[in-house]
Structure formats: structure tokens, C-alpha cells
mmCIF file of C-alpha atoms in Angstrom:
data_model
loop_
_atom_site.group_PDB
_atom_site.id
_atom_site.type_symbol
_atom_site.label_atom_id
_atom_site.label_comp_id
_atom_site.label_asym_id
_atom_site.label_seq_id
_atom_site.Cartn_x
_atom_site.Cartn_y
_atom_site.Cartn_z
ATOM 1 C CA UNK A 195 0.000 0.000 0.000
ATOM 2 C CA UNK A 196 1.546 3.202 -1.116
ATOM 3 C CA UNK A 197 2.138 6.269 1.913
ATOM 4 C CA UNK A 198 0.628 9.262 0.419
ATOM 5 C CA UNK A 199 0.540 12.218 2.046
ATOM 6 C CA UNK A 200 -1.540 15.070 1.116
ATOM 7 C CA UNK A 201 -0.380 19.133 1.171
ATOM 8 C CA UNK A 202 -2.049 22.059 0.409
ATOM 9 C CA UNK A 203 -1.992 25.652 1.280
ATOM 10 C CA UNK A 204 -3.826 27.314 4.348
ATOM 11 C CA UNK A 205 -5.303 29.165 1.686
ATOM 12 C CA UNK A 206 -7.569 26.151 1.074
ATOM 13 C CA UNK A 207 -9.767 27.055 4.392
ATOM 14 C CA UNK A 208 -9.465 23.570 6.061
ATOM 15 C CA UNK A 209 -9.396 23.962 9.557
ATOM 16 C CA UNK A 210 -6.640 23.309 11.184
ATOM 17 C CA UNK A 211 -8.687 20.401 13.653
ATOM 18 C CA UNK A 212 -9.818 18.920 9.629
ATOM 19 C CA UNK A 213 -6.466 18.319 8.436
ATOM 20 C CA UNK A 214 -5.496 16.930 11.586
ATOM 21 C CA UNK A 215 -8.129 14.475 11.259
ATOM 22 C CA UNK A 216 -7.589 13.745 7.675
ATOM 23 C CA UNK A 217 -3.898 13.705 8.076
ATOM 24 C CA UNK A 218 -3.635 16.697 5.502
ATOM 25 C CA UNK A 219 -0.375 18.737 5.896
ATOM 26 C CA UNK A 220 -0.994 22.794 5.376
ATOM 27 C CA UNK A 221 1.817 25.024 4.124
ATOM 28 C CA UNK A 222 1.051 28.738 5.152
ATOM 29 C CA UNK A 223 -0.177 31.494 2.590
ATOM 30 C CA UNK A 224 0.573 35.337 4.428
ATOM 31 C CA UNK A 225 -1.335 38.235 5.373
ATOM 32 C CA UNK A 226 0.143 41.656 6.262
ATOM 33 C CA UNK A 227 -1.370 44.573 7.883
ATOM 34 C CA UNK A 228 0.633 47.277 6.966
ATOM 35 C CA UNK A 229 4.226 46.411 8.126
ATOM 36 C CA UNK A 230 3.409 43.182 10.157
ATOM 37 C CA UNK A 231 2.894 40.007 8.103
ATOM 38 C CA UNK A 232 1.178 36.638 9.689
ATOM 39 C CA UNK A 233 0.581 33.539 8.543
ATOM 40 C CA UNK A 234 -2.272 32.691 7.546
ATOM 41 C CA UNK A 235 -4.839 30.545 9.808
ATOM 42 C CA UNK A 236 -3.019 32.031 13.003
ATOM 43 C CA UNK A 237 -5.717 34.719 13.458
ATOM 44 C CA UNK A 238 -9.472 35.362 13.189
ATOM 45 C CA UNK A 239 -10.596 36.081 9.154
ATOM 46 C CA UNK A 240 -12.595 38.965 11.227
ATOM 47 C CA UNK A 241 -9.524 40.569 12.351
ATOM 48 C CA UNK A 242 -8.900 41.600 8.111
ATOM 49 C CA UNK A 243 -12.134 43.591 8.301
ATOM 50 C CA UNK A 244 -11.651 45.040 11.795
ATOM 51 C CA UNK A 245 -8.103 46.230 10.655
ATOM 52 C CA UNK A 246 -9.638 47.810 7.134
ATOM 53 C CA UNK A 247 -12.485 49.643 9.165
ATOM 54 C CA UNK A 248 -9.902 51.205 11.295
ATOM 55 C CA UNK A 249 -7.139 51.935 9.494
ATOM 56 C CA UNK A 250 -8.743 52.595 5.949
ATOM 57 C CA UNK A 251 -5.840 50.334 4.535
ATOM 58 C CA UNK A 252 -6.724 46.990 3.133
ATOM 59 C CA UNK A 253 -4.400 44.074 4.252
ATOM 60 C CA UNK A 254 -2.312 42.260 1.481
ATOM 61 C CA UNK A 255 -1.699 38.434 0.782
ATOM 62 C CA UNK A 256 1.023 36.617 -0.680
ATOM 63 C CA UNK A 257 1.802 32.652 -1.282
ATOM 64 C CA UNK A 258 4.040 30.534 0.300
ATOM 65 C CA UNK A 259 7.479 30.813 -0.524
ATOM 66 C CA UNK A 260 9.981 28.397 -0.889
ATOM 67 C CA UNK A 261 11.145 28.259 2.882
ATOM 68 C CA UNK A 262 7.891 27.349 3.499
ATOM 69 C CA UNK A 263 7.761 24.609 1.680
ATOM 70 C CA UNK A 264 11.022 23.095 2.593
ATOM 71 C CA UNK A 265 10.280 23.064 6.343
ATOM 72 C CA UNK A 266 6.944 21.085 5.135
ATOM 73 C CA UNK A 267 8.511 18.992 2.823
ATOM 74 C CA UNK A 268 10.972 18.313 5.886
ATOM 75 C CA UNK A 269 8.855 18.044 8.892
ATOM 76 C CA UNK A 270 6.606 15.775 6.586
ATOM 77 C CA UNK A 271 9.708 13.476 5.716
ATOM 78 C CA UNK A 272 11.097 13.184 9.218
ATOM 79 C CA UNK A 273 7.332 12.125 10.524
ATOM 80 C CA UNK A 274 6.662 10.017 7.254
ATOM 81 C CA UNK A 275 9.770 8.564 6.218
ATOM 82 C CA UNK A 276 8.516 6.154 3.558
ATOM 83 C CA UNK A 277 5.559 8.154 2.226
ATOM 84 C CA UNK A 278 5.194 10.067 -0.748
ATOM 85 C CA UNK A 279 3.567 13.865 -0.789
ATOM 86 C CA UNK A 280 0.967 15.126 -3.269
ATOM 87 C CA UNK A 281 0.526 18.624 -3.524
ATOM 88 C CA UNK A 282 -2.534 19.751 -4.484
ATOM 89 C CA UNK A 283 -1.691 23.434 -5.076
ATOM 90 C CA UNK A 284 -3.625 26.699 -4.726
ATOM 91 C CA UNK A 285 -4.669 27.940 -8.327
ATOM 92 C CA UNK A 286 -1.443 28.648 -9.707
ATOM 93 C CA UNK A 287 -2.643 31.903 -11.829
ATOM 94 C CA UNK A 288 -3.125 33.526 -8.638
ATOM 95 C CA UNK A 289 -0.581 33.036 -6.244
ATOM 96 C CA UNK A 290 3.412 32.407 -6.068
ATOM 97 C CA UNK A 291 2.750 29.184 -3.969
ATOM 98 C CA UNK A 292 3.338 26.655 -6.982
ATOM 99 C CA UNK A 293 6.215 27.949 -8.386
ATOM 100 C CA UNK A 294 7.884 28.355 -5.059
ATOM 101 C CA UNK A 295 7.024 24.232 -4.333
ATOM 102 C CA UNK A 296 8.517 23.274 -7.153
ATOM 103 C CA UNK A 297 12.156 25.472 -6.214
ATOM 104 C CA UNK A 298 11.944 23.412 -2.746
ATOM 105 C CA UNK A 299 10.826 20.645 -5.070
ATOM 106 C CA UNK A 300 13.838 20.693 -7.119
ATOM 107 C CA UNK A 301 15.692 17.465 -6.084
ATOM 108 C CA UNK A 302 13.006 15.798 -4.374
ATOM 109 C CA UNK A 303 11.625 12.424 -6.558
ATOM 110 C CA UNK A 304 8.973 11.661 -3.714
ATOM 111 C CA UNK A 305 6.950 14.914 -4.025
ATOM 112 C CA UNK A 306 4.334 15.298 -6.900
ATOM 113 C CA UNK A 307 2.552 18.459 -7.530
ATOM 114 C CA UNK A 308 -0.724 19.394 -9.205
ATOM 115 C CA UNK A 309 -2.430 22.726 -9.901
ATOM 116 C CA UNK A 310 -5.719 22.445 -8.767
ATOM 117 C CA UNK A 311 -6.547 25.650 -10.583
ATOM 118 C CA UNK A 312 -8.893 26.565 -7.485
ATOM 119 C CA UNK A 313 -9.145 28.883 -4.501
ATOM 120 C CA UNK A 314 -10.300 28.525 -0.508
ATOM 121 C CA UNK A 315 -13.609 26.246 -0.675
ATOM 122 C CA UNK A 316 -12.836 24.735 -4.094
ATOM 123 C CA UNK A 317 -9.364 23.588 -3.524
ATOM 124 C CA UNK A 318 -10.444 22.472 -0.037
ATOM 125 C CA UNK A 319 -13.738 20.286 -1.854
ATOM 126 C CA UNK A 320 -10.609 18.852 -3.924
ATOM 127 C CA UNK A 321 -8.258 18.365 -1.150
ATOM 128 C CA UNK A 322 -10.871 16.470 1.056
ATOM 129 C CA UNK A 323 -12.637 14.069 -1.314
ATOM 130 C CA UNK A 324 -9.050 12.945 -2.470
ATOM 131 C CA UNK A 325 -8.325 12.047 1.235
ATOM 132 C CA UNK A 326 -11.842 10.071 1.104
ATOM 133 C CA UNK A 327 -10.681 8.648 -1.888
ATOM 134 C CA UNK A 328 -7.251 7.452 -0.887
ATOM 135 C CA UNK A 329 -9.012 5.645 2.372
ATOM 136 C CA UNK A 330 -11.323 3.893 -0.239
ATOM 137 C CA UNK A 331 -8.386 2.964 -2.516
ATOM 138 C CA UNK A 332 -5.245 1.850 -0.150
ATOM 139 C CA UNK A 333 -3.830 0.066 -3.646
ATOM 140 C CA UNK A 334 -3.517 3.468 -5.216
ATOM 141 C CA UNK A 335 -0.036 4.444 -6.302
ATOM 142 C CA UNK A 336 0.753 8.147 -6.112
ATOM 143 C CA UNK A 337 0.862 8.291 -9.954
ATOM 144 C CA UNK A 338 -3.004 6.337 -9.544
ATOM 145 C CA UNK A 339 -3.864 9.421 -7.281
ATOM 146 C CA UNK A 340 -2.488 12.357 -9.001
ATOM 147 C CA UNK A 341 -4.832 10.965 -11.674
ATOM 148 C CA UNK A 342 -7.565 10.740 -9.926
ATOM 149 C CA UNK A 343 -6.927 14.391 -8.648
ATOM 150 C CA UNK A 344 -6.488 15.527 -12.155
ATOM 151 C CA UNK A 345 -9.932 14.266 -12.917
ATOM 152 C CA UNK A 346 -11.664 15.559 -10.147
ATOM 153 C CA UNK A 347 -10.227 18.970 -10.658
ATOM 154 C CA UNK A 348 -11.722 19.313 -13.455
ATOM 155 C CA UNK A 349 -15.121 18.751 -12.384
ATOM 156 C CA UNK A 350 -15.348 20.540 -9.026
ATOM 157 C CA UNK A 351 -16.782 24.164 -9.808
ATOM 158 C CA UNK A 352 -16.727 27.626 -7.652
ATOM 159 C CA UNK A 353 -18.472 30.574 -7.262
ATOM 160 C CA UNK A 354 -19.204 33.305 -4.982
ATOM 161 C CA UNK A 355 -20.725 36.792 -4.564
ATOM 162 C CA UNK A 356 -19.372 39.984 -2.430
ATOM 163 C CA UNK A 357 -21.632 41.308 -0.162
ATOM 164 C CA UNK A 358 -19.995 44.450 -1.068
ATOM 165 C CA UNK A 359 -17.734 45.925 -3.171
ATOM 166 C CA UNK A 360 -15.572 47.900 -1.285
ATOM 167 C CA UNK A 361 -12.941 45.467 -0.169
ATOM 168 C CA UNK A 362 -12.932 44.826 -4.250
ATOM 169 C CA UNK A 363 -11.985 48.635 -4.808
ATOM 170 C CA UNK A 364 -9.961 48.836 -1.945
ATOM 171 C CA UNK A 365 -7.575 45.775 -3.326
ATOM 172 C CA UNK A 366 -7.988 47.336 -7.284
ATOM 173 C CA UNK A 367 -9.902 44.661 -8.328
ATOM 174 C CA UNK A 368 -12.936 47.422 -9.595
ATOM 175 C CA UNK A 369 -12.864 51.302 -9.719
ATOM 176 C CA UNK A 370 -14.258 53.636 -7.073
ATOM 177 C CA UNK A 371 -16.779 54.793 -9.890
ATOM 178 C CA UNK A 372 -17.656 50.803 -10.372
ATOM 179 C CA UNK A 373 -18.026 50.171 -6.949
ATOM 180 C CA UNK A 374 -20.486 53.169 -5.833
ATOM 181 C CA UNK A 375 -22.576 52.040 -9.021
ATOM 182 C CA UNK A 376 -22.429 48.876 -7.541
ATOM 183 C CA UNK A 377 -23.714 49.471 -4.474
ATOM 184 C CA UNK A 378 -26.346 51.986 -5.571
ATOM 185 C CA UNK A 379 -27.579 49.782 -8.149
ATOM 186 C CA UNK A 380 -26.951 46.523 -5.354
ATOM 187 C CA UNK A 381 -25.163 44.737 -7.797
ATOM 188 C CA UNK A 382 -23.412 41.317 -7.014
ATOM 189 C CA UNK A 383 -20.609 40.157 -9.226
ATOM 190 C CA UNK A 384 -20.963 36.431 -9.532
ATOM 191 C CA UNK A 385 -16.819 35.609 -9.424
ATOM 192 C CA UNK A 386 -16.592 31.910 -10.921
ATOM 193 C CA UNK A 387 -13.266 30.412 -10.654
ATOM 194 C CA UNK A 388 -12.883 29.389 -13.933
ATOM 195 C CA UNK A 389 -9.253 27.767 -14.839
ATOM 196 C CA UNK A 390 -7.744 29.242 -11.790
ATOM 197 C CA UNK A 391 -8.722 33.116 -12.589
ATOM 198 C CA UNK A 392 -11.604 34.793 -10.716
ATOM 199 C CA UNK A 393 -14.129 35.936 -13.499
ATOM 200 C CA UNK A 394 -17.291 37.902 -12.651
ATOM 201 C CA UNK A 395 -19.926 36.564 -14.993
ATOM 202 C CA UNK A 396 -22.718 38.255 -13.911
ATOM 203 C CA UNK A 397 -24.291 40.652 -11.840
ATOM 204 C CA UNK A 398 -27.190 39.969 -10.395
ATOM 205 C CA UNK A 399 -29.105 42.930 -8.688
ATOM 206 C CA UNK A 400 -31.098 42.729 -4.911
ATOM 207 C CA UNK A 401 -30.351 42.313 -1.633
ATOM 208 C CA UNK A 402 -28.042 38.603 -0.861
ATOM 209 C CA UNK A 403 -30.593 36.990 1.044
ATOM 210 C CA UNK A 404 -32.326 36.726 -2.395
ATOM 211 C CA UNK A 405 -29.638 36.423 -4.210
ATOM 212 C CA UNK A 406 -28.253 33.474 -2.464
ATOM 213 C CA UNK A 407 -31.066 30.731 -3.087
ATOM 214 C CA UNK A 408 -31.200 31.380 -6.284
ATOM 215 C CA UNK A 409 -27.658 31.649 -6.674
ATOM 216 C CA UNK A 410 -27.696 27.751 -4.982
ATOM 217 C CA UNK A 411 -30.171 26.349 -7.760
ATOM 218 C CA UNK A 412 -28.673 28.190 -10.345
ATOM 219 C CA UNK A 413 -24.787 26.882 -9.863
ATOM 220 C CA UNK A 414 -26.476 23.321 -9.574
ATOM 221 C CA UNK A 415 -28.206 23.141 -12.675
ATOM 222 C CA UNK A 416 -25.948 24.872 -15.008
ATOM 223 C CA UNK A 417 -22.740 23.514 -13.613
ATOM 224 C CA UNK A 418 -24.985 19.899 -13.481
ATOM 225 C CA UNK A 419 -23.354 19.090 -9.861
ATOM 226 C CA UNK A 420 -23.879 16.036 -8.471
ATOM 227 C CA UNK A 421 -26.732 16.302 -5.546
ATOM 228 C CA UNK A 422 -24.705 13.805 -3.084
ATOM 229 C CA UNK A 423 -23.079 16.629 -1.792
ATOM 230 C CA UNK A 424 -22.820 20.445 -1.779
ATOM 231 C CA UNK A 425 -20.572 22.958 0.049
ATOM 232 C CA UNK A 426 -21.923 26.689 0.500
ATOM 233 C CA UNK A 427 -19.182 28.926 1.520
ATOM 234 C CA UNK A 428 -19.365 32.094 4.324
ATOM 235 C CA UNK A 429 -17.432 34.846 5.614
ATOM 236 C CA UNK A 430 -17.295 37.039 8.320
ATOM 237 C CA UNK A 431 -20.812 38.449 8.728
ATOM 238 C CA UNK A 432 -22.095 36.653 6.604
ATOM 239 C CA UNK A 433 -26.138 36.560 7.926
ATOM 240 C CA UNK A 434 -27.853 33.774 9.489
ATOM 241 C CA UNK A 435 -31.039 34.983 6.888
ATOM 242 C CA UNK A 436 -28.676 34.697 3.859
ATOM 243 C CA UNK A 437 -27.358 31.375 5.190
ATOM 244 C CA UNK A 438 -30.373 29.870 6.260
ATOM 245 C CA UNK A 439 -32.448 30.586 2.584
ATOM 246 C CA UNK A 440 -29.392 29.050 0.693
ATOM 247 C CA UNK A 441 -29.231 26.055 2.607
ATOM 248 C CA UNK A 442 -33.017 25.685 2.359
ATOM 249 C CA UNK A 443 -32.899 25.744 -1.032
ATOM 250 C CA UNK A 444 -30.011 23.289 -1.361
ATOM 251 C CA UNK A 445 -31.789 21.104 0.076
ATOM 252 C CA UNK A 446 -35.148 21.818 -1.730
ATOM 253 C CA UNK A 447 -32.858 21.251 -4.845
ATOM 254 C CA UNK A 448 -32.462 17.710 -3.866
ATOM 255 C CA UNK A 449 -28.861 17.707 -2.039
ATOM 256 C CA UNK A 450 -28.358 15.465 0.656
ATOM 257 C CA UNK A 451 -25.642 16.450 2.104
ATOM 258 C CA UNK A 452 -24.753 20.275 2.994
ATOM 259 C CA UNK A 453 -21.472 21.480 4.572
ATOM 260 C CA UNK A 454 -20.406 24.907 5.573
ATOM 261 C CA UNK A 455 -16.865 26.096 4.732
ATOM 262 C CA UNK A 456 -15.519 29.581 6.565
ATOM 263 C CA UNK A 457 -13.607 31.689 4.346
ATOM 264 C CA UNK A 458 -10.052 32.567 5.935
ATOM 265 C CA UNK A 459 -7.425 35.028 5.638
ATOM 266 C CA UNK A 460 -6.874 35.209 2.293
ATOM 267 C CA UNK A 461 -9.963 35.111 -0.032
ATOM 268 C CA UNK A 462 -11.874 37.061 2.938
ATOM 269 C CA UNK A 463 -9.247 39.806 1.965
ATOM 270 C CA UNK A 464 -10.465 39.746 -1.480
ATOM 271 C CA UNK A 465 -14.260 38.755 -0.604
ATOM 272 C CA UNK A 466 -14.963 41.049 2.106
ATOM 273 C CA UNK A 467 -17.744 40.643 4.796
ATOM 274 C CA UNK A 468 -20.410 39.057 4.178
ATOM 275 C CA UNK A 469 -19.975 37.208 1.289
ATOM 276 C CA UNK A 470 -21.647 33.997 0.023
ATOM 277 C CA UNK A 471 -20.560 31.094 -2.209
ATOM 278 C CA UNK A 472 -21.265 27.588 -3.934
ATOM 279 C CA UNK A 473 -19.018 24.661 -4.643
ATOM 280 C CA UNK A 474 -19.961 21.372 -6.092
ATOM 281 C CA UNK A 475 -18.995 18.405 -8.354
ATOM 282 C CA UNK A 476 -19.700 17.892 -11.350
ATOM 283 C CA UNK A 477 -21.731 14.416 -12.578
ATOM 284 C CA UNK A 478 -19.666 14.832 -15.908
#
């Protein structure tokens, strides 16, 4: 039976108490406010909107670098001296984490890395069904599971909508003249993650506790995910009433299974408060 060991960034939003349990290894993605810079996962996603409140200044993320990844690849190697790492990496397009895996990488013939060409919930849906996957298949070689990964990449889908669009001008992402249309017209970008970049595809208009249901049954029919399962992502303040209707309507939609992912450090800097997402598989 081949040791496989699974990595991925703290970007992914599996708590910490998760990848414990699933034996999941994270690497840490940064957040700096101002001139101090902590990991991220070592402090409240709350603590980004606090600090942007009261100082006016948005805090800034960066991917792991390659020192990160070489005390992982290290600490994983001296606890697992047999096993074999796969590295099921942060979207690639977005982030510095990849490249800096594969300098640590370099000389290193038992780590394999894949792009998962997600971001927070998404890469964590693919992170987490591969460790189901590798308990259901001990006879899996880590070429059989970077396969399997490969496949399943490519049909988990992501999307999500701001509750506002300030933390979106405040990082660059949209003008101030965008943004104040935005929020007079209460416009929503949908962002899909769509081969690892964040595209807003459309806009719907209303308040999110409408939004949000409809959002749910939406994603699931055009994306055609698979009803065993469905993960509906929150941030900070998100509201019970928005959170309530979209589960509600999962489930009226014929999903057995709902599951709540948080949104950490890093998305919620790019996110905001508030904000509300989707994530599924694909049947095909």
C-alpha cells in the first residue's frame, strides 16, 4: 500500500482540527497589515475587516514561498519517512505558492505536484474528497492518485458573490466609480473560478438573502453538480437569513448532504464581509 501524504496551502480554508483528522499537511499562505505580516490561519478572518475599518488600509496576501515549503517537505519526511507527498496546489494563476514548491521541489523524486486551478472552498472540496478517496483505494499508487486528482479537478466548480464591493476597490480589483454604481444599483458580481482566474460573470441585482437561493439552484443546474453533496461557503458576517435561505434551497434542490466552509485570511481579503458562495462536483 503506497504512503501518500496530502499538502495544500492554508489558503484552502481547512481547519486546522480537519487536516489533523484527515492527516492533511498545510503550508502557510501570508497576510500583512501594513508592516506586520502573519501567517495565515493564526488569526481570526474577522480581524482583516476590523483592521480595514480602522485603518482605511486593506491588508495584502502573498503565497508561500519556498522556505515554506522546505520546512513542510521536511517536517513531513522526518514524521513520514517512507511516504510520498501530493501537492494539491492553490490555483497557480493567482498566487506564487506553486512555483515556489517546485524550487523546494527541485531534487526531491517523492513529491508530486498538481495545480488544482482553485481557490479557498474549491481547492479544499478537492483536497478532502481525495483524502476520502485514498481511504477507499489503499492500492492506489501516487501516480493512480495524481490521476484521480487531475480528474476531479476538473469537475469541481466555484463561485461566490461579495456582499460588497468595497474590499474589491480597496484591493484594485474594480474602480471607485464601479463600486459606488455597484452598491447603488446593489449589484453582485458572480466571481466563478474558472481555470484558476476569478471571473465575474454576472451581476445579479437585490439584496443577498435573495440572491443566495437562487444563486444555490442556479450553480447546480448549469454547472450539473452532483446532488450527493454540496458545500456553501461564508465569511465574516455573513447573515444567518442569507445562510439559512441558501441552505433551504439546497436542500429543496435535492442535495443530501450540505457542509459549511468559513472563508479565511486570504480570499476574505479579497471577498470582504459578508460574502456567500457555492461549490460542487460535477456528474460529468
Amino acid at each position: 500500500m503506497a504512503n501518500i501524504i496530502l499538502l495544500a496551502e492554508t489558503g484552502s480554508d481547512i481547519p486546522k482540527e480537519v487536516a489533523d483528522q484527515e492527516g492533511i499537511y498545510l503550508v502557510p499562505m501570508h497576510v500583512s497589515f501594513d508592516k506586520e505580516t502573519k501567517d495565515d490561519g493564526t488569526f481570526p478572518a474577522d480581524d482583516i475587516c476590523t483592521y480595514y475599518r480602522e485603518t482605511g488600509i486593506l491588508p495584502k496576501t502573498s503565497g508561500s514561498v519556498p522556505e515554506d515549503f522546505t520546512i513542510i517537505f521536511d517536517r513531513i519526511r522526518a514524521e513520514h519517512p517512507d511516504a510520498q507527498i501530493l501537492y494539491l496546489a492553490y490555483s497557480a494563476v493567482t498566487t506564487c505558492s506553486y512555483q515556489s514548491a517546485q524550487i523546494a521541489a527541485e531534487d526531491l523524486d517523492y513529491v508530486k505536484s498538481l495545480d488544482t486551478k482553485q481557490v479557498s472552498a474549491g481547492q479544499s472540496v478537492v483536497v478532502l474528497t481525495m483524502a476520502r478517496l485514498l481511504r477507499e483505494h489503499p492500492e492506489w499508487t501516487i501516480d493512480d492518485a495524481y490521476e484521480a486528482a487531475e480528474e476531479l479537478r476538473n469537475r469541481v466548480h466555484m463561485c461566490f458573490v461579495p456582499d460588497t464591493l468595497e474590499f474589491l476597490r480597496a484591493g484594485g480589483r474594480v474602480s471607485n466609480a464601479a463600486a459606488l454604481c455597484g452598491s447603488l444599483l446593489k449589484l453582485h458580481p458572480r466571481i466563478e473560478i474558472q481555470d484558476g482566474y476569478l471571473n465575474a460573470t454576472k451581476k445579479p441585482r437585490g439584496s443577498l438573502n435573495k440572491i443566495a437561493p437562487k444563486l444555490v439552484r442556479d450553480f447546480i443546474n448549469e454547472k450539473n453538480l452532483g446532488t450527493e453533496d454540496l458545500w456553501l461557503v461564508f465569511a465574516p458576517e455573513t447573515s444567518e437569513e442569507v445562510m439559512i435561505a441558501a441552505e433551504n434551497e439546497a436542500y429543496a434542490c435535492g442535495v443530501k448532504n450540505v457542509h459549511w466552509i468559513r472563508t479565511g485570511g486570504v480570499i476574505t481579503c479579497h471577498g470582504g464581509p459578508g460574502a456567500f458562495g457555492v461549490v460542487g462536483i460535477s456528474d460529468q
